[in-house]
mmCIF file of C-alpha atoms in Angstrom:
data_model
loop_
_atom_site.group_PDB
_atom_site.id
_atom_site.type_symbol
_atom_site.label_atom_id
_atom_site.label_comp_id
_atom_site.label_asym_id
_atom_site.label_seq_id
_atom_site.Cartn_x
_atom_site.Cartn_y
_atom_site.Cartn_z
ATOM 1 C CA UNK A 1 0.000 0.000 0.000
ATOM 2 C CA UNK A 2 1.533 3.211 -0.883
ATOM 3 C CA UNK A 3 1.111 6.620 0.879
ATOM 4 C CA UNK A 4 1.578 9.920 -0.854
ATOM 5 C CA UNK A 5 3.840 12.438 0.949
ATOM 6 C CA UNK A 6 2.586 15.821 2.274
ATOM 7 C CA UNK A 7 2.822 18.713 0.300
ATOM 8 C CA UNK A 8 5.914 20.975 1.598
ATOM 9 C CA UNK A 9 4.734 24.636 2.070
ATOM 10 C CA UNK A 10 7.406 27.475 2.952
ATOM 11 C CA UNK A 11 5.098 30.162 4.326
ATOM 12 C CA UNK A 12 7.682 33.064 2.992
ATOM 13 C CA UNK A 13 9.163 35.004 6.641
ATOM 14 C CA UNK A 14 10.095 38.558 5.357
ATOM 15 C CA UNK A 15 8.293 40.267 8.539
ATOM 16 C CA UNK A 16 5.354 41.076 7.080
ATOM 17 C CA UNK A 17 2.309 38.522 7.669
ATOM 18 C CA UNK A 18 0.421 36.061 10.400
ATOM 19 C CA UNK A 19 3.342 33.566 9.630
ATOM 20 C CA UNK A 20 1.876 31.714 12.765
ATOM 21 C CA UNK A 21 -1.298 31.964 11.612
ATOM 22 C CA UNK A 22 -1.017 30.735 7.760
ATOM 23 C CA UNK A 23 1.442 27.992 9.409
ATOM 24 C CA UNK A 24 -1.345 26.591 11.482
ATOM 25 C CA UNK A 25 -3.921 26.763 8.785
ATOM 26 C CA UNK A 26 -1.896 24.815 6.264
ATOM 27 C CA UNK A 27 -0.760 22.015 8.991
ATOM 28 C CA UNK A 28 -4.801 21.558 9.793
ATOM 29 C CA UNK A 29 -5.393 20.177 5.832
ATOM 30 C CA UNK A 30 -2.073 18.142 5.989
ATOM 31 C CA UNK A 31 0.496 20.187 4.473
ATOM 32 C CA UNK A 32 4.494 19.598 5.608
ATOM 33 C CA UNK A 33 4.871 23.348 6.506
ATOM 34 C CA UNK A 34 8.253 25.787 7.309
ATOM 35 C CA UNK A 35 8.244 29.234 8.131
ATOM 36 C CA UNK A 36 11.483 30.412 6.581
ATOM 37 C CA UNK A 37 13.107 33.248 4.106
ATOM 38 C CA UNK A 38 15.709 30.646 2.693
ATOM 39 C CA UNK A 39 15.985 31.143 -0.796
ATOM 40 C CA UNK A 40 16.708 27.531 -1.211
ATOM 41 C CA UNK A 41 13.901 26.325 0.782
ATOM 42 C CA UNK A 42 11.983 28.844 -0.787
ATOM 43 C CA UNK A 43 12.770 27.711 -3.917
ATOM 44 C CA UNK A 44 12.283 23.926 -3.460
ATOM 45 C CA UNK A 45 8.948 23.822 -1.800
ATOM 46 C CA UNK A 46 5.880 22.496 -3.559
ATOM 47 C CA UNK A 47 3.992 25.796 -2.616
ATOM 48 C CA UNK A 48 5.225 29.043 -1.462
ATOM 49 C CA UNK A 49 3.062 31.079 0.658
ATOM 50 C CA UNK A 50 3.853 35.022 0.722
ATOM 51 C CA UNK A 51 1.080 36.791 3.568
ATOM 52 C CA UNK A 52 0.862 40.411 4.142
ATOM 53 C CA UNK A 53 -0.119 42.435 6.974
ATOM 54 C CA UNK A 54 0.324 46.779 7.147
ATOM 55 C CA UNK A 55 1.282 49.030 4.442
ATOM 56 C CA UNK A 56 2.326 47.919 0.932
ATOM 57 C CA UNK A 57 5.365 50.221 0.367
ATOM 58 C CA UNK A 58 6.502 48.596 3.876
ATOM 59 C CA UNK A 59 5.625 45.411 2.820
ATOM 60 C CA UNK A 60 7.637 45.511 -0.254
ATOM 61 C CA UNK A 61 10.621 46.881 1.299
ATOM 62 C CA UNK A 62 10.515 44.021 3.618
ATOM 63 C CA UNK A 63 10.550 41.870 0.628
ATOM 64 C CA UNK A 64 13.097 43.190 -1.144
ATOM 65 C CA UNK A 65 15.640 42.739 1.633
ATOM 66 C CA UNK A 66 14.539 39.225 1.882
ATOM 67 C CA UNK A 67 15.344 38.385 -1.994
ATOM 68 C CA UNK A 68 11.469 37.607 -1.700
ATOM 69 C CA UNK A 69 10.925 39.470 -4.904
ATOM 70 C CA UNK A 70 13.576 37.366 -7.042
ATOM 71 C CA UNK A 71 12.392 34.126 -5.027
ATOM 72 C CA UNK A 72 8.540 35.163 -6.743
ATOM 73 C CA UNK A 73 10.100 35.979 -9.997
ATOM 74 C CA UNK A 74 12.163 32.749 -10.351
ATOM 75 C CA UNK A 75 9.383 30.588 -9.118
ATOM 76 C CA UNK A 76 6.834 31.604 -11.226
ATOM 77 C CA UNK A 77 9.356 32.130 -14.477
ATOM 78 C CA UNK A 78 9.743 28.460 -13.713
ATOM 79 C CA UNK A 79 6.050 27.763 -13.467
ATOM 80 C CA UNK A 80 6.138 26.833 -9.201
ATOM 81 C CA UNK A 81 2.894 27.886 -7.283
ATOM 82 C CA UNK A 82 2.723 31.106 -5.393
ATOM 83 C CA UNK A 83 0.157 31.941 -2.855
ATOM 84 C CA UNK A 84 -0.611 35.766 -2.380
ATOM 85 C CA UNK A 85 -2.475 36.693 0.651
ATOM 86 C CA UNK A 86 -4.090 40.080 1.932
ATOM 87 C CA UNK A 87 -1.068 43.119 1.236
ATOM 88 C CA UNK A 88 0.822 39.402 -0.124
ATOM 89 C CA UNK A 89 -1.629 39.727 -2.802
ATOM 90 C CA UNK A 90 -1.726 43.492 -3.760
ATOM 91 C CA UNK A 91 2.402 43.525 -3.961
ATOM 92 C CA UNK A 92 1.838 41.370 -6.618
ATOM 93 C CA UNK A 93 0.388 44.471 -9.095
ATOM 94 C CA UNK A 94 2.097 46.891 -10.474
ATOM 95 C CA UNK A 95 2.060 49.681 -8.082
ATOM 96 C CA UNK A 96 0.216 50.926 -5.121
ATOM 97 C CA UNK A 97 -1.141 54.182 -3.375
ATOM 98 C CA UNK A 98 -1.620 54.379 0.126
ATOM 99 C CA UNK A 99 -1.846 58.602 1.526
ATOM 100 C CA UNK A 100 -1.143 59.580 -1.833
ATOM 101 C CA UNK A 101 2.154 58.408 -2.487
ATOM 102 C CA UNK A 102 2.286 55.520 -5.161
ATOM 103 C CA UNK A 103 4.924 52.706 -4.286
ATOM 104 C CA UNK A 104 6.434 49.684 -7.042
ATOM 105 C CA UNK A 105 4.916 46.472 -6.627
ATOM 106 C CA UNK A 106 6.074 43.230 -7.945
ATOM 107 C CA UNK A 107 4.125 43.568 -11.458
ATOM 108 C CA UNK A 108 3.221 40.358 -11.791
ATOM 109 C CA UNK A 109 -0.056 41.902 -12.910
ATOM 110 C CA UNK A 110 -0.767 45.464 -14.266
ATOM 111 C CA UNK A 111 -3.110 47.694 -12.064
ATOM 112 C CA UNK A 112 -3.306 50.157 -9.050
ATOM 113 C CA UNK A 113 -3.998 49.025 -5.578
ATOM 114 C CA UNK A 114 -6.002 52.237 -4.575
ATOM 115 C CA UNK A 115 -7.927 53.229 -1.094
ATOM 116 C CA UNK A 116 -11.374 51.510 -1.074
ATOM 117 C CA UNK A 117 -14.205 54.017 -2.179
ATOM 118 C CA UNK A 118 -16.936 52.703 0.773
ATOM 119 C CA UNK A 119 -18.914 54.099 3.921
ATOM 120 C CA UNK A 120 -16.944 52.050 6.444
ATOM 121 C CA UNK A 121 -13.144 51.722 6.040
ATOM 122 C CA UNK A 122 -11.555 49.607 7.200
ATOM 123 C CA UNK A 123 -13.438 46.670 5.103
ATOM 124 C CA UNK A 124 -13.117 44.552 8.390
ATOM 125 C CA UNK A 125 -15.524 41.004 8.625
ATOM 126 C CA UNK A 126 -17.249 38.210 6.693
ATOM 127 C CA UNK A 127 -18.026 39.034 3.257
ATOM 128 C CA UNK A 128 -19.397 36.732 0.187
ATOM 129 C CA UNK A 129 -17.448 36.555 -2.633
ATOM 130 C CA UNK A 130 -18.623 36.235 -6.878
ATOM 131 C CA UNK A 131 -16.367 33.398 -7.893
ATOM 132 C CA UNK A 132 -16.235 32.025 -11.723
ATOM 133 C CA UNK A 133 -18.082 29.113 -11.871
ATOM 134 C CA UNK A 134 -14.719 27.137 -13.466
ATOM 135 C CA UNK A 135 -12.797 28.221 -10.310
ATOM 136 C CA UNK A 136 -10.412 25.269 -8.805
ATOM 137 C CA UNK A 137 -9.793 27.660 -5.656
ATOM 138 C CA UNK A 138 -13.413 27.886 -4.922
ATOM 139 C CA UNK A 139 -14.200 24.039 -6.294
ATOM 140 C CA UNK A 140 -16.922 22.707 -3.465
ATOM 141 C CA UNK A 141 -17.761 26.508 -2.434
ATOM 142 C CA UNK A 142 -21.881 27.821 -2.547
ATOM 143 C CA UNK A 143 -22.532 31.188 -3.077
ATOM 144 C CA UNK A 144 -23.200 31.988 0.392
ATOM 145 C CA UNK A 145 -19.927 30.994 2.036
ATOM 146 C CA UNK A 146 -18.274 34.005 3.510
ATOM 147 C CA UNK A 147 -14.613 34.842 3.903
ATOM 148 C CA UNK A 148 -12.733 37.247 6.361
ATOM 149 C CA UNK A 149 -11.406 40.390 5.276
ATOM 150 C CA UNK A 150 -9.632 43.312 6.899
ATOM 151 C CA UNK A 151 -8.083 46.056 4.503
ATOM 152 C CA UNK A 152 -8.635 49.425 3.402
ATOM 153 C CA UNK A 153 -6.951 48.873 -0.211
ATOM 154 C CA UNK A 154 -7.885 46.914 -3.187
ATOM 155 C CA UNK A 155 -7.691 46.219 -6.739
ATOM 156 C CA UNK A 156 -10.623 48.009 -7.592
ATOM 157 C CA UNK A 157 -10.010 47.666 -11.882
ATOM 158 C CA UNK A 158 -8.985 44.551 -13.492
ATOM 159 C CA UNK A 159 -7.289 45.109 -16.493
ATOM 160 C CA UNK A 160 -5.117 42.009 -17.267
ATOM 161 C CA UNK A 161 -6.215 40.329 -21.285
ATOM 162 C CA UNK A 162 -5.036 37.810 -22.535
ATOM 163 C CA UNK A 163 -4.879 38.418 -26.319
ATOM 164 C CA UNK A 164 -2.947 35.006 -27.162
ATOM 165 C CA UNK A 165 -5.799 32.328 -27.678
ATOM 166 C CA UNK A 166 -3.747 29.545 -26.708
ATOM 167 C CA UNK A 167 -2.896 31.076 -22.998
ATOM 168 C CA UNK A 168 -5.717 30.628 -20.587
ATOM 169 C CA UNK A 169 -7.061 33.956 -18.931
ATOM 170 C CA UNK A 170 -6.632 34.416 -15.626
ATOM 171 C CA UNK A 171 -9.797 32.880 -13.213
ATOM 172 C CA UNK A 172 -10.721 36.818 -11.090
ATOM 173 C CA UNK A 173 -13.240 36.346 -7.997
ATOM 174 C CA UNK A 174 -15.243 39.606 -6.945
ATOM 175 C CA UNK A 175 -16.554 40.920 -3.775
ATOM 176 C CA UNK A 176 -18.302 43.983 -2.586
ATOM 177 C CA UNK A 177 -17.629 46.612 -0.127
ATOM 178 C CA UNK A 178 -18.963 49.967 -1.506
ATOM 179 C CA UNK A 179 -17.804 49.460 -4.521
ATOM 180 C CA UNK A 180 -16.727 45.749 -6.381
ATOM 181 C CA UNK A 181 -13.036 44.759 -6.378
ATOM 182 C CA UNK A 182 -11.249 41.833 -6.806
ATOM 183 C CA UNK A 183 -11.066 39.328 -4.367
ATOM 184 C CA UNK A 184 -9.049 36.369 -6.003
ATOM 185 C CA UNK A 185 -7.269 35.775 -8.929
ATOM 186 C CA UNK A 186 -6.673 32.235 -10.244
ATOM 187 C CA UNK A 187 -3.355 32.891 -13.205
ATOM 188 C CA UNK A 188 -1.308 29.722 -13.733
ATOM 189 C CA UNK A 189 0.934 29.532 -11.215
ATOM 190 C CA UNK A 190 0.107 32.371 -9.231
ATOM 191 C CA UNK A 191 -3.046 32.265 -6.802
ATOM 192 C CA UNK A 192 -4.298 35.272 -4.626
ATOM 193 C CA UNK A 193 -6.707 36.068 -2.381
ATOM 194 C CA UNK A 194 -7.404 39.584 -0.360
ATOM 195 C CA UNK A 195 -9.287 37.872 2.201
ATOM 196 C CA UNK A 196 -7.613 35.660 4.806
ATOM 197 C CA UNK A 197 -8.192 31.914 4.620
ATOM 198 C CA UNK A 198 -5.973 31.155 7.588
ATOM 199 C CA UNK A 199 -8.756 33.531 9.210
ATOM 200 C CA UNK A 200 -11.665 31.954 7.134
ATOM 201 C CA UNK A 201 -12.616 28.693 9.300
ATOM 202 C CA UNK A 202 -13.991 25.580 7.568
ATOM 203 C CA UNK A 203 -14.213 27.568 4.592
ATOM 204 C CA UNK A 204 -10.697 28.543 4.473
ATOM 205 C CA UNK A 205 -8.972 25.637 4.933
ATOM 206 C CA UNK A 206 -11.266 23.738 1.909
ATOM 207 C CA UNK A 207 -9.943 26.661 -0.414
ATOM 208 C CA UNK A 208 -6.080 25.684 1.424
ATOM 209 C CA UNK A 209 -6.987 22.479 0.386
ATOM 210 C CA UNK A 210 -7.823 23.668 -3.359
ATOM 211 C CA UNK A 211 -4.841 25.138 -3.398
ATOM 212 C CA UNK A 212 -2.523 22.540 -2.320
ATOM 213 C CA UNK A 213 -4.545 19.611 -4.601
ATOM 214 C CA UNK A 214 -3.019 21.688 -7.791
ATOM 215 C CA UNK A 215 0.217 21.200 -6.323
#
């Protein structure tokens, strides 16, 4: 009788995240997790994780120091999953604004990460989300399930196309707070969400488990 091995996660440690947190999550749906900023760890794993928690410019530079940027950039160049979550999501566009001043992200995808135009800012609780109904992150998911958010910033525009017809176009989940914005993006190799799944229960850890099925 053979038994497949677990999954190995690096949940990427540039400062900047609930490292604790996402490393709990993944060990509840069976993933082989490390909490590290070793690029050859890093590099290795079936699945790297990169969270996000305060302000993107502060966020990137964290990342930067870490070689977390390159670490993206060569994984994804060699077509190894990434994980974005919360401000680990919205590093991955092209630049952000937070007060104003507009800071370099990774580029990964083109786009602004502007201040959410709602009544209530933060965007802080349980929110639905529109998912596409091929999704593989949301496979299993009704309508109804709700996921935990807390940000003030967003990708409010998406304006990724794919004009090549033989390159799939990338799988974008919406939710609403005031105004749409995008909530998930499914792109090859490269996952996202804004909301927290390590925050998001039951439902989180089935979209953990998504994930780490494509692995």
């Amino acid at each position: 009788m053979s038994t497949t091995a677990p999954k190995k996660i690096v949940v990427f440690d540039y400062g900047f995240g609930n490292v604790r947190s996402a490393e709990r999550a993944l060990a509840r749906v069976g993933a082989d997790v490390e909490i590290t900023r070793d690029y050859d760890t890093a590099m290795n794993a079936d699945g790297l994780l990169v969270p996000g928690v305060g302000a993107f410019s502060a966020c990137m530079r964290g990342l930067k120091e870490a070689r977390g940027d390159w670490i993206v950039g060569r994984r994804l160049a060699g077509g190894r999953p990434v994980l974005g979550i919360c401000v680990g999501m919205q590093i991955l566009f092209a630049h952000g604004i937070e007060h104003g001043v507009e800071s370099e992200g990774l580029d990964e995808w083109p786009g602004t990460v502007e201040p959410l135009n709602a009544p209530v800012v933060p965007h802080m609780g349980w929110n639905t989300v529109d998912a596409p109904e091929d999704s593989e992150l949301f496979a299993g998911m009704d309508a109804d399930t709700r996921y935990y958010f807390v940000h003030s910033y967003a990708m409010r525009k998406w304006s990724l196309e794919v004009g090549n017809p033989n390159l799939r176009a990338p799988k974008v989940t919406w939710a609403t707070h005031g105004e749409p914005f995008v909530a998930a993006v499914e792109n090859g190799a490269l996952w996202a969400t804004q909301f927290h799944p390590e925050k998001s229960g039951d439902a989180g850890a089935q979209l953990l488990t998504n994930w780490i099925g494509t692995l």
